[in-house]
Amino acid sequence: MVEAELSVAFDPADRAREADNPHSLVVRFGMDKPLTLDAGIDLAPFQIGYQTYGTLNAERSNAVLICHALTGDQHVANLHPVTQKPGWWETMVGPGRPIDTERYFVVCPNVVGGCMGTTGPASTNPKTGMPWGLDFPVITIRDIVRAQAMLLDHLGIASLFSMAGGSMGGMQVLQWCASYPRRVFSALPIATSTRHSAQNIAFHEVGRQSVMADPEWRHGRYFAEGTNPRRGLAVARMGNHITYLSDAALHRKFGRRFQDRDNPTFSFDADFQVESYLRHQGVSFVERFDANSYLYLTRAMDYFDLAADYDGVLANAFKDTPTRFCVISFTSDWLFPTSDSRAIVHALNAGGARVSFAEIVTDKGHDAFLLEEPKLFAIVRGFLEGAAKARGLPAARR
Amino acid sequence: MTMLMRFKRDLTMAEAVRALGGARVDLLAVADMVASGAKVLDVGCGDGELLQLLAETRAVDGRGIELSREGVNECVAKGLAVIQGDADTDLADYPDDAFDYVVLSQTLQATRQPRIVLEHMLRIGRHGIVSFPNFGHWRIRLQILLGGRMPRTDNLPYAWWESPNIHFCSIKDFRELCHVVGATMEKSVALDAWGRALRFNAPWWTWNLLGEQGVFLLSRREATRAPPLRPGR
């Protein structure tokens, strides 16, 4: 179906190398420092690929942890080593940006289960010398956060000045604040939720099934068998990508316009611009992402239900929290709607937390948190400014 | 969505406060009633003018609720802890005695259910501070009496069909509501058209006639407290 566009130059070996020896910083934990997983397994040895920007101050009080979303990685503000595209949050993180790397020390790790240098299904299993594949244990958001805490211990950061993340990144932010409240001075959970909804689990299941339906998936053993389930993964991405946008945004960008033609071809070619766009999204995703990682990380999101760990009472997850929160949602986000953010705010209020909440008007859907959105930038900048003052960090140089 | 103040969309709460006149004086009168270092919830906080004033002059731990998105965005960008919400529906979610002061600055007359909002205020806060435009002011009385139409003044510039203020009251009316909900008036200030405080020992009827705005510090009268309103969950 997406045959034509799949001729993109792509060497699976490149990505495999990235999983074990990433073009980023990497910390390797030996057998003596296992990552204890919720599944009841000690993962050791394991490694975390990460990037840092800016300088940690003498007091070690200006660190900001950035948590990436499902298909993101540690390359938040530098050229991506595989795609050669700008970092995924360069508009937000950098010198003079809202998360100002001239003032803050920014750390962004690749998540456990990812494929860009942190141990995941694409990494080499030391026992077999082959990629883990489906032998990799199922992981949770809690596991991801636990690994990040080990990274911060390694970096000598006892307490974060702030942390930010959208979508699955926001889930990590919330989990951090529940698991390690004393280590987080301020937090920005953006376009996220304390639990994945049935609808979102449903979308993920469609994505996973399309990967598994690809005959090249081979029950996750595609590395060993020299195949690659690129069609399945591309279709999964196409489906998910629709959920990141909105009806209005799709209409604004593409309408019913034809692609490179004036009339329909009466075939199943990509007649419409929106089809061509989605196919491109699918194909370029396959280039940089591992199909098994997609399965594991969507699963981790599905399992996320923060209140469930606190007798079903979300407020108890944040009881007496000292963290300053800024919760942000977008009006056209139907994947993580404003009502999800409101539930977080209610729980925080009930726990007496210091919380700000803003809903930003936009037609850009869930993806708005990654895009040029001046109101988002102003809010993040102002919130961090206030937090920096309270933390006693020096004022911005003008 | 329900509305705290039925403004045209582009009007923030603070602009409305300014439109109501004497904003600074009104806010200073409120600030005068707040003890230093207190925990304060400003319901209908607009662009955060009062919260900033309280932070600067009283070192309070301030929080705000504001209906308009523009107001909220402005507040958060200033580093204030403000959430987007509606006084009529969202106060129910706050626990008892969560704040030292709950402030309704030029907000009460714009709520759908002032009595319930006032009761929540006294439940959530150990003290309540309410300021509102006095509908018993002589100029307003005169407009109705002589003009036979809904009054419009510099402070209340809206036509009846576009006004955010849907529950006007006089100082006399407000005293009665305080009695009904079991609130004690600890401090009272009436401001005249020039924002000057009226003489403290003047009789109530002169306040009701000459005060353009009333500012009141309230607390619960425990003995006669109405059955507390609990969150609806």
XYZ file of C-alpha atoms in Angstrom, chain A residues 60-374:
315
model
C 23.409 21.864 41.674
C 20.066 23.627 41.905
C 19.313 24.550 38.278
C 18.687 21.162 36.657
C 15.638 20.679 34.435
C 14.606 17.196 33.356
C 12.850 16.957 29.994
C 10.762 13.824 29.444
C 10.073 12.874 25.862
C 6.866 11.509 24.398
C 6.141 8.101 22.837
C 8.220 8.520 19.699
C 10.636 11.173 20.940
C 14.177 10.731 22.191
C 16.996 12.519 24.001
C 17.797 14.804 21.065
C 15.608 17.625 22.328
C 17.663 20.559 21.080
C 20.304 19.286 18.704
C 20.431 17.867 15.195
C 19.014 14.347 15.197
C 21.807 11.849 14.411
C 19.579 9.610 12.261
C 17.180 12.015 10.539
C 19.476 15.077 10.516
C 16.427 17.147 11.518
C 16.351 19.779 14.321
C 15.695 18.614 17.888
C 12.069 17.892 18.700
C 11.660 20.783 21.178
C 14.162 23.341 19.869
C 11.507 26.058 20.023
C 11.154 25.454 23.785
C 14.665 24.460 24.896
C 17.821 26.402 24.077
C 19.698 29.634 24.729
C 17.132 32.362 25.426
C 14.247 29.935 24.903
C 11.521 29.500 27.570
C 13.552 26.620 29.057
C 16.705 28.692 28.840
C 19.894 26.652 28.607
C 21.881 29.741 29.573
C 20.236 29.577 33.001
C 19.237 25.983 33.457
C 21.059 22.668 33.098
C 18.779 20.597 30.891
C 18.901 16.796 30.959
C 16.900 14.671 28.529
C 17.213 10.889 28.710
C 15.899 8.360 26.225
C 13.268 6.223 27.986
C 13.771 2.609 28.992
C 12.209 0.554 26.202
C 13.276 3.164 23.633
C 15.612 2.569 20.726
C 18.020 5.504 20.808
C 20.579 4.395 23.344
C 18.646 3.444 26.458
C 18.154 -0.282 26.921
C 15.101 -1.530 25.071
C 13.993 -4.337 22.767
C 16.357 -3.156 20.003
C 19.375 -3.274 22.336
C 21.666 -6.251 22.378
C 20.729 -8.829 24.990
C 24.079 -9.652 26.630
C 22.978 -13.242 27.181
C 22.366 -13.963 23.500
C 24.357 -11.333 21.661
C 21.169 -10.656 19.692
C 18.601 -7.860 20.094
C 16.225 -8.458 22.983
C 13.093 -8.423 20.835
C 10.109 -9.808 22.715
C 12.395 -11.276 25.394
C 12.636 -7.750 26.751
C 10.474 -7.447 29.882
C 7.312 -5.362 29.705
C 8.028 -1.993 31.265
C 5.927 0.723 32.888
C 6.066 4.483 33.279
C 7.215 3.849 36.867
C 10.163 1.821 35.519
C 11.064 4.617 33.107
C 11.023 7.130 35.958
C 13.020 4.843 38.260
C 15.748 4.634 35.629
C 15.742 8.435 35.265
C 16.214 8.761 39.020
C 19.287 6.513 38.737
C 20.629 8.784 35.993
C 20.168 11.852 38.201
C 21.921 10.057 41.078
C 24.760 9.345 38.675
C 24.883 13.034 37.675
C 24.820 14.118 41.334
C 21.485 15.929 41.043
C 19.559 15.454 44.287
C 16.759 17.864 43.463
C 15.435 19.087 40.137
C 14.652 22.756 39.688
C 11.968 21.729 37.247
C 10.783 19.096 34.851
C 8.613 19.247 31.777
C 7.030 16.855 29.356
C 4.047 16.484 27.057
C 1.864 13.428 26.502
C 3.829 10.341 27.645
C 6.452 12.841 28.855
C 3.756 14.409 31.030
C 2.941 10.995 32.472
C 6.579 10.702 33.533
C 6.404 14.175 35.104
C 3.334 13.168 37.133
C 4.895 9.840 38.135
C 8.053 11.653 39.271
C 6.028 14.034 41.428
C 4.227 11.089 43.022
C 7.312 8.862 43.433
C 9.914 11.479 44.377
C 8.028 14.612 45.513
C 11.038 15.986 47.424
C 13.213 15.821 44.331
C 10.984 18.024 42.143
C 10.791 21.749 42.899
C 8.482 22.585 40.005
C 6.755 20.581 37.301
C 5.095 21.163 33.938
C 2.819 18.284 32.915
C 1.563 19.280 29.459
C -1.254 17.754 27.369
C -1.271 14.661 29.533
C -3.299 12.545 31.918
C -2.942 10.481 35.060
C -4.350 7.509 33.204
C -4.649 6.364 29.649
C -8.280 6.368 28.548
C -10.056 3.389 26.966
C -10.118 5.296 23.674
C -6.364 5.847 23.800
C -5.696 2.203 24.654
C -7.917 1.324 21.686
C -5.875 3.472 19.292
C -2.677 1.917 20.577
C -4.061 -1.571 20.118
C -4.841 -0.809 16.470
C -1.249 0.380 16.080
C 0.205 -2.704 17.721
C -1.984 -5.037 15.702
C -0.895 -3.428 12.458
C 2.768 -3.995 13.432
C 2.072 -7.608 14.382
C 0.035 -8.192 11.209
C 3.085 -7.378 9.098
C 4.560 -10.736 8.032
C 8.023 -9.225 8.419
C 7.500 -8.708 12.130
C 8.244 -12.438 12.758
C 7.085 -12.325 16.388
C 9.567 -9.596 17.083
C 12.558 -11.515 15.683
C 12.959 -9.350 12.584
C 16.557 -8.401 13.401
C 17.579 -12.060 13.571
C 15.669 -12.936 10.421
C 16.859 -9.940 8.438
C 13.366 -8.536 7.897
C 11.724 -5.294 9.045
C 7.988 -4.724 9.656
C 8.125 -1.282 8.105
C 4.668 -1.426 6.516
C 2.996 -2.360 9.775
C 4.857 0.272 11.735
C 4.171 2.929 9.080
C 0.434 2.192 9.170
C 0.501 2.291 12.988
C 2.140 5.697 12.827
C -0.375 6.947 10.255
C -3.258 5.993 12.502
C -1.685 7.515 15.600
C -0.700 10.669 13.767
C -4.355 11.441 13.023
C -5.028 11.388 16.752
C -2.278 13.962 17.340
C -4.011 16.488 15.074
C -7.552 17.807 14.881
C -10.279 17.908 12.293
C -9.839 21.675 12.027
C -6.054 21.461 11.626
C -6.291 18.765 8.945
C -8.879 20.815 7.114
C -6.784 23.971 7.381
C -3.628 22.219 6.146
C -5.047 19.989 3.437
C -8.782 20.394 2.979
C -9.848 18.132 0.095
C -7.011 19.311 -2.098
C -5.412 16.935 -4.579
C -1.720 16.111 -4.560
C 0.097 16.937 -7.849
C -3.020 16.424 -9.936
C -6.224 18.172 -10.881
C -8.583 15.232 -10.981
C -9.036 11.967 -9.120
C -7.139 9.055 -10.677
C -9.881 6.538 -9.933
C -7.281 4.388 -8.196
C -5.953 3.939 -4.685
C -2.985 6.219 -5.246
C -2.512 9.072 -2.804
C -4.855 11.433 -4.660
C -5.434 13.672 -1.681
C -2.761 15.792 -0.019
C -3.780 14.421 3.361
C -3.073 10.868 2.165
C 0.312 11.815 0.840
C 1.104 13.600 4.093
C 0.151 10.621 6.243
C 2.152 8.225 4.077
C 5.163 10.469 4.461
C 4.654 10.540 8.237
C 4.528 6.756 8.321
C 7.590 6.247 6.164
C 9.812 8.781 7.882
C 8.873 7.312 11.252
C 10.019 3.828 10.236
C 13.383 5.303 9.372
C 14.127 6.258 12.948
C 12.028 4.014 15.154
C 12.003 0.385 16.194
C 8.773 -1.580 15.825
C 9.217 -3.503 19.074
C 9.968 -0.281 20.961
C 6.653 1.001 19.658
C 4.912 -2.061 21.139
C 6.601 -1.747 24.527
C 6.158 1.995 24.942
C 2.503 2.070 23.874
C 1.986 -0.708 26.433
C 3.687 1.318 29.143
C 1.313 4.203 28.422
C -1.708 1.898 28.468
C -0.748 0.539 31.876
C -0.358 4.013 33.351
C -2.995 4.729 36.013
C -1.508 6.842 38.766
C -4.565 6.819 41.051
C -4.611 3.004 41.041
C -1.360 3.043 43.040
C -3.052 5.198 45.700
C -6.255 3.271 46.450
C -7.978 4.904 43.509
C -7.719 8.370 45.078
C -5.645 10.583 42.822
C -5.337 13.301 45.467
C -3.372 10.872 47.650
C -0.692 10.655 44.945
C 0.045 14.337 45.559
C -0.737 14.624 49.261
C 1.266 17.449 50.883
C 3.397 17.775 47.762
C 5.914 20.627 47.959
C 6.121 20.843 44.140
C 4.855 23.880 42.244
C 2.774 22.699 39.304
C 1.838 24.280 36.013
C -0.679 22.123 34.168
C -1.317 23.003 30.524
C -3.876 21.674 28.043
C -5.018 22.591 24.540
C -8.616 23.178 23.470
C -8.459 20.970 20.352
C -6.566 18.067 21.985
C -8.997 15.163 21.887
C -6.399 12.536 22.803
C -5.585 14.116 26.176
C -8.510 16.511 26.535
C -8.709 19.421 28.976
C -10.959 17.341 31.230
C -7.942 15.071 31.928
C -5.889 18.096 32.965
C -8.736 19.374 35.118
C -8.775 16.064 36.973
C -5.079 16.573 37.748
C -5.763 20.125 38.935
C -8.648 19.024 41.169
C -6.460 16.353 42.756
C -3.644 18.836 43.301
C -6.019 21.399 44.808
C -7.465 18.809 47.134
C -3.909 18.078 48.267
C -3.249 21.773 48.829
C -0.630 21.965 46.081
C 0.505 25.208 44.516
C -0.906 24.755 41.036
C -1.415 26.870 37.941
C -3.579 25.646 35.108
C -3.978 27.141 31.672
C -5.924 25.896 28.694
C -4.533 27.252 25.449
C -6.862 27.959 22.546
C -5.527 26.328 19.381
C -6.763 24.138 16.541
C -3.482 22.204 16.383
C -4.667 19.299 18.537
C -2.470 17.186 20.790
C 0.678 18.038 18.784
C 0.294 21.701 19.804
C 2.786 21.182 22.642
C 5.530 20.487 20.073
C 4.659 23.346 17.743
C 5.173 27.074 17.512
C 2.670 28.218 20.124
C 3.538 31.659 21.553
